[in-house]
Amino acid sequence: MGEPQQVKFPQEVIDEYAALGVDLRALFSAGHLGTRMGVQITEASADRVVGTMPVEGNTQPYGLLHGGASAVLAETLGSVGSMLHGGVNKIAVGVDLNCTHHRGARSGLVTGVATPVHRGRSTATYEIVITDEADKRVCTARLTCLLRDVRPGDAEKAAG
């Protein structure tokens, strides 16, 4: 799965979180599940989040990319976009995920691109398009996140 890549954030976002003493790259990682699945976030802003995931190790019994693996990639990317939209005083919590699987993938990397459909004060919705290495659409997903206020202890829970 190789070395983790550095996520690209806009400088103003890095500065905003650094002023609060928050390790932005750790906070906006793919988490433990995403790490086990090889998810790599390569670009992140409220306008666009890009990430990859290997097909190998994330397949169902027929050797095709598991639909649940596509869902993990989609929710990860959409959640990162929602968190960046919400800013340092909000936490994004997924409340609805819809995935349509268009074709199978048997090898290589799939790439997901999340773009906003709606960005409000209390919810954010992202469309996530997942393609294979031939740039053929494998899955289209839509994620809606609730943006709730940060509560005491949230940072410690995220770090743990």
Coordinates of C-alpha atoms in Angstrom, one line a residue:
M1 CA 0.0 0.0 0.0
G2 CA 3.1 2.2 0.1
E3 CA 3.9 5.3 2.1
P4 CA 1.0 7.6 3.2
Q5 CA 0.8 10.7 1.0
Q6 CA 0.5 14.2 2.4
V7 CA -3.0 15.7 2.1
K8 CA -3.0 19.0 0.2
F9 CA -5.0 21.7 2.2
P10 CA -5.5 25.3 1.4
Q11 CA -3.0 27.4 3.4
E12 CA -5.8 29.4 5.2
V13 CA -7.3 26.2 6.4
I14 CA -3.9 24.9 7.7
D15 CA -3.4 28.3 9.5
E16 CA -6.9 28.3 11.1
Y17 CA -6.4 24.8 12.6
A18 CA -2.8 25.4 13.6
A19 CA -3.8 28.4 15.6
L20 CA -6.0 26.0 17.7
G21 CA -3.1 23.5 18.1
V22 CA -4.9 20.9 15.9
D23 CA -2.9 18.5 13.7
L24 CA -5.0 18.9 10.6
R25 CA -3.6 16.0 8.7
A26 CA -4.2 13.6 11.6
L27 CA -7.7 15.0 12.1
F28 CA -8.7 14.6 8.5
S29 CA -7.2 11.2 7.9
A30 CA -9.2 8.2 6.7
G31 CA -9.3 6.9 10.2
H32 CA -8.6 3.4 11.4
L33 CA -11.0 1.7 8.9
G34 CA -9.7 3.8 6.0
T35 CA -6.1 3.0 6.9
R36 CA -6.8 -0.7 7.0
M37 CA -8.4 -0.4 3.5
G38 CA -5.6 1.7 2.1
V39 CA -7.5 4.9 1.6
Q40 CA -5.2 7.8 0.8
I41 CA -6.6 11.4 0.7
T42 CA -4.5 13.3 -1.8
E43 CA -6.4 16.7 -2.0
A44 CA -8.8 18.3 0.4
S45 CA -10.8 21.5 0.5
A46 CA -14.4 22.3 1.1
D47 CA -14.8 22.5 -2.7
R48 CA -13.2 19.2 -3.7
V49 CA -11.8 16.2 -1.9
V50 CA -9.8 13.5 -3.8
G51 CA -8.7 10.1 -2.5
T52 CA -7.7 6.7 -3.7
M53 CA -8.1 3.1 -2.5
P54 CA -6.6 -0.1 -3.8
V55 CA -9.0 -2.7 -5.1
E56 CA -6.8 -5.5 -3.8
G57 CA -7.8 -6.4 -0.3
N58 CA -11.2 -4.8 -0.7
T59 CA -13.0 -7.3 -2.8
Q60 CA -16.0 -9.5 -2.4
P61 CA -16.0 -13.3 -3.0
Y62 CA -16.2 -12.9 -6.8
G63 CA -13.0 -10.8 -6.9
L64 CA -14.8 -7.5 -7.5
L65 CA -14.4 -4.3 -5.5
H66 CA -16.8 -4.7 -2.6
G67 CA -19.7 -2.2 -2.6
G68 CA -19.0 -1.6 1.1
A69 CA -15.5 -0.6 0.3
S70 CA -16.8 2.0 -2.2
A71 CA -19.1 3.2 0.6
V72 CA -16.2 3.6 3.0
L73 CA -14.2 5.7 0.4
A74 CA -17.3 7.8 -0.4
E75 CA -18.1 8.5 3.2
T76 CA -14.5 9.3 4.1
L77 CA -14.2 11.9 1.2
G78 CA -17.6 13.4 1.8
S79 CA -17.0 13.7 5.5
V80 CA -13.7 15.4 5.0
G81 CA -15.4 18.0 2.7
S82 CA -18.2 18.5 5.2
M83 CA -15.7 19.0 8.1
L84 CA -13.8 21.6 6.1
H85 CA -17.0 23.4 5.1
G86 CA -18.2 23.4 8.8
G87 CA -14.9 24.8 10.1
V88 CA -13.2 24.4 13.4
N89 CA -16.4 24.9 15.5
K90 CA -18.4 22.0 13.8
I91 CA -18.1 18.3 13.5
A92 CA -19.6 16.4 10.5
V93 CA -21.6 13.3 11.3
G94 CA -22.9 11.3 8.3
V95 CA -26.7 10.9 8.4
D96 CA -27.4 9.5 4.9
L97 CA -25.3 7.7 2.4
N98 CA -26.6 6.4 -1.0
C99 CA -24.4 4.5 -3.4
T100 CA -25.1 3.3 -6.9
H101 CA -22.7 0.7 -8.2
H102 CA -22.2 1.0 -12.0
R103 CA -19.5 -1.5 -12.8
G104 CA -17.0 -3.8 -11.1
A105 CA -13.3 -3.3 -10.6
R106 CA -10.9 -6.2 -10.2
S107 CA -7.5 -4.6 -9.8
G108 CA -5.6 -1.3 -9.5
L109 CA -6.7 1.8 -7.7
V110 CA -10.0 3.5 -7.6
T111 CA -10.2 7.3 -7.2
G112 CA -13.0 9.2 -5.6
V113 CA -13.8 12.8 -6.1
A114 CA -16.2 14.5 -3.7
T115 CA -17.8 17.8 -4.7
P116 CA -20.5 19.8 -2.8
V117 CA -24.2 19.6 -3.8
H118 CA -25.4 21.7 -0.8
R119 CA -23.4 23.5 2.0
G120 CA -25.6 24.9 4.7
R121 CA -25.3 25.9 8.3
S122 CA -26.5 22.6 9.7
T123 CA -26.0 20.1 6.9
A124 CA -23.7 19.5 4.0
T125 CA -24.3 17.1 1.0
Y126 CA -21.5 15.9 -1.3
E127 CA -21.6 13.9 -4.5
I128 CA -18.7 11.4 -4.7
V129 CA -17.8 9.9 -8.1
I130 CA -15.5 6.8 -7.9
T131 CA -13.7 5.8 -11.1
D132 CA -11.3 3.0 -12.0
E133 CA -7.8 3.5 -13.6
A134 CA -9.4 3.7 -17.1
D135 CA -11.5 6.6 -15.8
K136 CA -14.7 4.6 -16.0
R137 CA -17.3 5.3 -13.3
V138 CA -17.5 2.5 -10.8
C139 CA -19.8 4.1 -8.3
T140 CA -21.8 7.3 -7.7
A141 CA -22.5 8.2 -4.1
R142 CA -24.2 11.0 -2.2
L143 CA -23.5 11.7 1.5
T144 CA -25.3 14.1 3.7
C145 CA -23.6 15.1 7.0
L146 CA -25.1 16.9 10.0
L147 CA -22.9 19.7 11.1
R148 CA -23.1 19.8 14.9
D149 CA -21.3 22.1 17.3
V150 CA -18.0 20.9 18.8
R151 CA -18.6 19.6 22.4
P152 CA -16.0 19.3 25.2
G153 CA -14.0 16.1 24.7
D154 CA -14.5 15.8 21.0
A155 CA -10.8 16.4 20.2
E156 CA -9.8 13.6 22.7
K157 CA -12.3 11.2 21.2
A158 CA -10.9 11.9 17.7
A159 CA -7.3 11.5 18.8
G160 CA -8.1 8.2 20.5

